[in-house]
PDB file of C-alpha atoms in Angstrom:
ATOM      1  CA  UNK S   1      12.153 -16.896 -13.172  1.00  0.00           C
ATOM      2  CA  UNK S   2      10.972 -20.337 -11.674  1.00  0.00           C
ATOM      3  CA  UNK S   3      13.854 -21.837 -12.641  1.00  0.00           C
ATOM      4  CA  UNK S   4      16.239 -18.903 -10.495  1.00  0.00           C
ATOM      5  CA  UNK S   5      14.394 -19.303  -7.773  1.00  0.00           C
ATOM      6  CA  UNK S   6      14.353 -23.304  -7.640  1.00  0.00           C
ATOM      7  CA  UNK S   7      18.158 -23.054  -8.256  1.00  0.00           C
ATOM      8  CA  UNK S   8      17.954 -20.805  -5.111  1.00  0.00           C
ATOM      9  CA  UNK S   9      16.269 -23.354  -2.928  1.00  0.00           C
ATOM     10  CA  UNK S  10      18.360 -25.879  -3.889  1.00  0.00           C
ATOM     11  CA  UNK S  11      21.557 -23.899  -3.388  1.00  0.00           C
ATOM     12  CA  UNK S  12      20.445 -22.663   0.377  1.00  0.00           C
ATOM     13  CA  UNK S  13      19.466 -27.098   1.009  1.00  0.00           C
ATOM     14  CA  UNK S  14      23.059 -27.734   0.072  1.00  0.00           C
ATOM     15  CA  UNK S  15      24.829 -24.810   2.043  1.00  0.00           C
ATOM     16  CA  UNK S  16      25.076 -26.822   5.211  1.00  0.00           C
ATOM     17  CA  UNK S  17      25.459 -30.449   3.167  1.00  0.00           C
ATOM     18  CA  UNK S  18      27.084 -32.564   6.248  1.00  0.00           C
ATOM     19  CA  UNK S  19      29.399 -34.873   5.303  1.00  0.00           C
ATOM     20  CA  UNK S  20      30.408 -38.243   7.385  1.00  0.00           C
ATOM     21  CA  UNK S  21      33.303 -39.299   6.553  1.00  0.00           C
ATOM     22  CA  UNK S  22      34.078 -43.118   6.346  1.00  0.00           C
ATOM     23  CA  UNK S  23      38.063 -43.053   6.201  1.00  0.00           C
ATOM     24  CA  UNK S  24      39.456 -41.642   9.556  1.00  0.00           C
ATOM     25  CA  UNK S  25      43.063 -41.333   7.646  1.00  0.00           C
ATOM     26  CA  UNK S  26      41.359 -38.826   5.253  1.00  0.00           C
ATOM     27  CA  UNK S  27      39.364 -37.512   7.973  1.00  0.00           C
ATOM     28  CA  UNK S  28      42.325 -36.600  10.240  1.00  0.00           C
ATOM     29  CA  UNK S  29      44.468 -34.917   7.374  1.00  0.00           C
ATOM     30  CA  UNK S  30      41.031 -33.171   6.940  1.00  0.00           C
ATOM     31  CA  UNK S  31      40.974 -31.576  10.906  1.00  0.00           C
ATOM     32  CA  UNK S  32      44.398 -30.683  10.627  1.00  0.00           C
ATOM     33  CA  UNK S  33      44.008 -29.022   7.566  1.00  0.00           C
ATOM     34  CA  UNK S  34      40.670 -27.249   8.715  1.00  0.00           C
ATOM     35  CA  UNK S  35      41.745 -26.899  12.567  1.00  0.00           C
ATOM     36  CA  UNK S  36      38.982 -28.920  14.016  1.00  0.00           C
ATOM     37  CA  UNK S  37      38.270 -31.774  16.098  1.00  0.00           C
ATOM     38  CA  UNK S  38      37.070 -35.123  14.914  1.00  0.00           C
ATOM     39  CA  UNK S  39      33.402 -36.636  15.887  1.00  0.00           C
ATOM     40  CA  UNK S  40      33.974 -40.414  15.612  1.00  0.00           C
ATOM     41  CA  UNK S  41      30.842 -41.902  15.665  1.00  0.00           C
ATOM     42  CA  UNK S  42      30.491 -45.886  16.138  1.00  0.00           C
ATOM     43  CA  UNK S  43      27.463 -47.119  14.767  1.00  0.00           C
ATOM     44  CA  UNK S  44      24.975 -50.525  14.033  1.00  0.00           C
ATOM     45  CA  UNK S  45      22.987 -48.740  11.419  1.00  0.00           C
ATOM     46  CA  UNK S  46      21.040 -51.701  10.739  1.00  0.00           C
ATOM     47  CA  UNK S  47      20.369 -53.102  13.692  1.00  0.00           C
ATOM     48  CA  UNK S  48      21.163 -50.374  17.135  1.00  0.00           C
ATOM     49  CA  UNK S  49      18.139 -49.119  17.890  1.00  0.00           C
ATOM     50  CA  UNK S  50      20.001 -46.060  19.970  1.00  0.00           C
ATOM     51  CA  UNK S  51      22.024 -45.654  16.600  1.00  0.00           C
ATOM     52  CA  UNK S  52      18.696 -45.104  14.559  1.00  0.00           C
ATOM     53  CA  UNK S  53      17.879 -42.533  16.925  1.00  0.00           C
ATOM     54  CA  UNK S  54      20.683 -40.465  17.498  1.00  0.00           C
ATOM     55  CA  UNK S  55      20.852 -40.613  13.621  1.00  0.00           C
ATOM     56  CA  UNK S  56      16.835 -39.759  13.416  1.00  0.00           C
ATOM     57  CA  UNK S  57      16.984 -37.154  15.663  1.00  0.00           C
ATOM     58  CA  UNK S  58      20.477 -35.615  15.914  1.00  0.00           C
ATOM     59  CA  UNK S  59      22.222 -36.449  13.206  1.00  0.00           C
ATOM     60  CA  UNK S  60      19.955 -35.220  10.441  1.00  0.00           C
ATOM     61  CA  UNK S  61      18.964 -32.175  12.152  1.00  0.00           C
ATOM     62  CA  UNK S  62      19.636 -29.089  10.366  1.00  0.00           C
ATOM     63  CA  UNK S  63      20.554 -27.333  13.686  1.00  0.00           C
ATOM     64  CA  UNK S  64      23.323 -30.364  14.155  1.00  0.00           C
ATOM     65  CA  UNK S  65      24.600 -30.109  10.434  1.00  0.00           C
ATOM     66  CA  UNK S  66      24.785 -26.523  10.760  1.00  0.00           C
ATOM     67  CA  UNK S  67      27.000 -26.641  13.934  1.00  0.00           C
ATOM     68  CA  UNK S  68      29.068 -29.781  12.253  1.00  0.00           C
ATOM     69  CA  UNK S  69      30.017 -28.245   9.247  1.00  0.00           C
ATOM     70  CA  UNK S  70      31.310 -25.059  11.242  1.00  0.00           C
ATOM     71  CA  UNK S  71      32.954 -27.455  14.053  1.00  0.00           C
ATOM     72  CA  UNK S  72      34.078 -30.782  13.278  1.00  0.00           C
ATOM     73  CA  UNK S  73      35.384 -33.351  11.090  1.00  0.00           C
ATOM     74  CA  UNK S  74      32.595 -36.184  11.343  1.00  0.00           C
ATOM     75  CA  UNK S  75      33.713 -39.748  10.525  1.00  0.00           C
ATOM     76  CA  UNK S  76      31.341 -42.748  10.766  1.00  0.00           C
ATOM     77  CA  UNK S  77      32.326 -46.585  11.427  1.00  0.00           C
ATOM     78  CA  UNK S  78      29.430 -48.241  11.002  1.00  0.00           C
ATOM     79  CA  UNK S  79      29.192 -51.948  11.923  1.00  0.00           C
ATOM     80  CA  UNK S  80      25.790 -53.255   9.784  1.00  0.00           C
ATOM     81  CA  UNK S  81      24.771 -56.653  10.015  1.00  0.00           C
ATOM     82  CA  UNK S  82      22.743 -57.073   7.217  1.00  0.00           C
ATOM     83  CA  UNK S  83      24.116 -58.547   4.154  1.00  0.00           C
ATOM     84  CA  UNK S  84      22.327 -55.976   1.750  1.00  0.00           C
ATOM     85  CA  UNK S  85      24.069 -53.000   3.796  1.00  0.00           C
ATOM     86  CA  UNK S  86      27.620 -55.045   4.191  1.00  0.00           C
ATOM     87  CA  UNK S  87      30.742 -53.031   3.714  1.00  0.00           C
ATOM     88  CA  UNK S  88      34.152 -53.674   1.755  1.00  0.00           C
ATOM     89  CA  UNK S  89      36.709 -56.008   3.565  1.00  0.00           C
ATOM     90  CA  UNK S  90      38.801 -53.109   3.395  1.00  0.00           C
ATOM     91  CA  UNK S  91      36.252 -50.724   5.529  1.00  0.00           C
ATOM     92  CA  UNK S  92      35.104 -53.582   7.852  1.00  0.00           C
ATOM     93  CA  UNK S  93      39.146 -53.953   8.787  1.00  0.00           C
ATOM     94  CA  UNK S  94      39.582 -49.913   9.055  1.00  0.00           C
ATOM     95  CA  UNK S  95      36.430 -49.827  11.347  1.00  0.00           C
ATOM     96  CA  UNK S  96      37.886 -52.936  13.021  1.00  0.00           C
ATOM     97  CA  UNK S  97      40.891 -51.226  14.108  1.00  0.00           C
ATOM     98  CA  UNK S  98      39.401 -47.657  14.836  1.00  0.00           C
ATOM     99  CA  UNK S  99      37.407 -50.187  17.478  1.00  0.00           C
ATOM    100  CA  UNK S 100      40.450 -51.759  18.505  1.00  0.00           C
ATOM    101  CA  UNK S 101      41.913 -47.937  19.124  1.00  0.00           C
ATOM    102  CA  UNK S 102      39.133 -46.424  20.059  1.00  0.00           C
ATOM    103  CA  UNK S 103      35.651 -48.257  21.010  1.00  0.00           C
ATOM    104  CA  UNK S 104      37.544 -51.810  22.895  1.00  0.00           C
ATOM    105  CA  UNK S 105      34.334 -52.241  25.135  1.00  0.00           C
ATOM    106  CA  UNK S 106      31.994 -51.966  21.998  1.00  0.00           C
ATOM    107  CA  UNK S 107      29.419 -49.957  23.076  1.00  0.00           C
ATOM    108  CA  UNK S 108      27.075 -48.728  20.036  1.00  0.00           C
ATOM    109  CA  UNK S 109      26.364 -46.259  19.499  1.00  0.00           C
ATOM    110  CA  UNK S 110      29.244 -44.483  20.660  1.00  0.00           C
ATOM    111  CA  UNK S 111      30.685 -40.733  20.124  1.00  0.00           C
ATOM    112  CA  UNK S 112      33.988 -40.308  20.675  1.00  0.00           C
ATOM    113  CA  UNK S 113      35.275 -36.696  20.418  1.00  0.00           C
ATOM    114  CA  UNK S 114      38.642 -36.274  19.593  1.00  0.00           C
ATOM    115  CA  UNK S 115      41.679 -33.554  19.020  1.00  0.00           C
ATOM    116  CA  UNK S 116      42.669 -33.463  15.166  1.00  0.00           C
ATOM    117  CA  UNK S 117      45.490 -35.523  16.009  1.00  0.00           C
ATOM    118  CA  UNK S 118      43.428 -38.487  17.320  1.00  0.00           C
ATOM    119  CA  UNK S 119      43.673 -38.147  21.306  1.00  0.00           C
ATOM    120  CA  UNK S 120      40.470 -38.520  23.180  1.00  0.00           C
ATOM    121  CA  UNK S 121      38.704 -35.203  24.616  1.00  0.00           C
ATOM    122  CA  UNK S 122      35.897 -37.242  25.753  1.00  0.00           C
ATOM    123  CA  UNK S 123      32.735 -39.689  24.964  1.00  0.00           C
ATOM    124  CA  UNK S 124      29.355 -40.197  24.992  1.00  0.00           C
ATOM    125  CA  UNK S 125      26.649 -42.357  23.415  1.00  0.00           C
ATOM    126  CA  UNK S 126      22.838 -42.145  22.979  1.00  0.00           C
ATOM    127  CA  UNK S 127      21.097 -39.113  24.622  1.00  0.00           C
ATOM    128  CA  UNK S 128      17.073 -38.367  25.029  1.00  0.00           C
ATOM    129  CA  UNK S 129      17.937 -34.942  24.229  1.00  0.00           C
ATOM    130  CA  UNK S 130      17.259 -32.606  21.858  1.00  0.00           C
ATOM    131  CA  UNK S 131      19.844 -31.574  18.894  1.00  0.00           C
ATOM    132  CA  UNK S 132      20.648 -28.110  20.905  1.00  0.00           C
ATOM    133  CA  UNK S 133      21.579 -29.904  24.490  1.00  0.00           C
ATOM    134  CA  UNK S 134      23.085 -32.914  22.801  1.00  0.00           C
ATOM    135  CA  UNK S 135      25.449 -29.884  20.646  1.00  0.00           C
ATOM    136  CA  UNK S 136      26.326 -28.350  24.048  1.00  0.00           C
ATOM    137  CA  UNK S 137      27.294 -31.735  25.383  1.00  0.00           C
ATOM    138  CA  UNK S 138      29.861 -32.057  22.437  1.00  0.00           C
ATOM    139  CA  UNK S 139      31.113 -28.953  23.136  1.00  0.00           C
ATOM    140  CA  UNK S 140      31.461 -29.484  26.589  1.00  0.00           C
ATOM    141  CA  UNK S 141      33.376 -33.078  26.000  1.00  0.00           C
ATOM    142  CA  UNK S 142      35.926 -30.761  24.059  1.00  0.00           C
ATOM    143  CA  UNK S 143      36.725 -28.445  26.705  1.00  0.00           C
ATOM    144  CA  UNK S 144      36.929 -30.889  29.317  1.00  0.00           C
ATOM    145  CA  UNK S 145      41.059 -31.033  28.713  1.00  0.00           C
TER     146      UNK S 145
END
């Protein structure tokens, strides 16, 4: 009987598993396929103070992961600068030219919130907020077109 309900708890911690997506390729065929927008996130994990936060306190929320999984399409380029956390060649060139596309004044971190074909609905970056307002301001980038 332990064992059913463990199972349980376990099942209901993985119901609203978010998932960040590291290829935008995969994570556009993904929003078309599901009918939802992208949130393209452009992060220093290792060293953006701002990032750590609006990964501390929005990201991991359950109230953000909740809304995300029923929402979006999340896909993270993350710029680290420490050699233990460096990325492929391949991924530091993809997130080099999502920059390029999307991010040219390199602000960290920064959301962009876009259609599931790519084009900008709008942007933000690091907010004091807390997960519920920084949700509504999401959902208020989307509507702005």
């Amino acid at each position: 009987m332990k064992s059913h309900y463990l199972f349980l708890l376990l099942i209901s911690t993985f119901t609203y598993a978010q998932h960040w997506e590291n290829d935008f390729e995969n994570g556009k065929k993904n929003a078309v396929a599901e009918n939802k927008n992208i949130v393209l996130v452009f992060s220093g994990s290792d060293w953006c103070a701002p990032c750590m936060k609006l990964d501390k306190t929005i990201w991991s929320s359950e109230e953000f992961k909740t809304e995300a999984d029923k929402n979006w399409i999340l896909v993270k380029a993350d710029f680290p600068k420490k050699k233990t956390n460096s990325l492929s060649e391949n991924q530091k060139n993809q997130n080099n030219h999502l920059a390029e596309q999307y991010n040219k004044e390199g602000h960290f971190p920064l959301v962009v919130i876009l259609d599931k074909n790519g084009k900008i609905l709008g942007q933000t970056g690091y907010k004091n907020i807390s997960p519920t307002a920084y949700i509504e301001l999401l959902h208020t980038l989307e509507k702005k077109i």
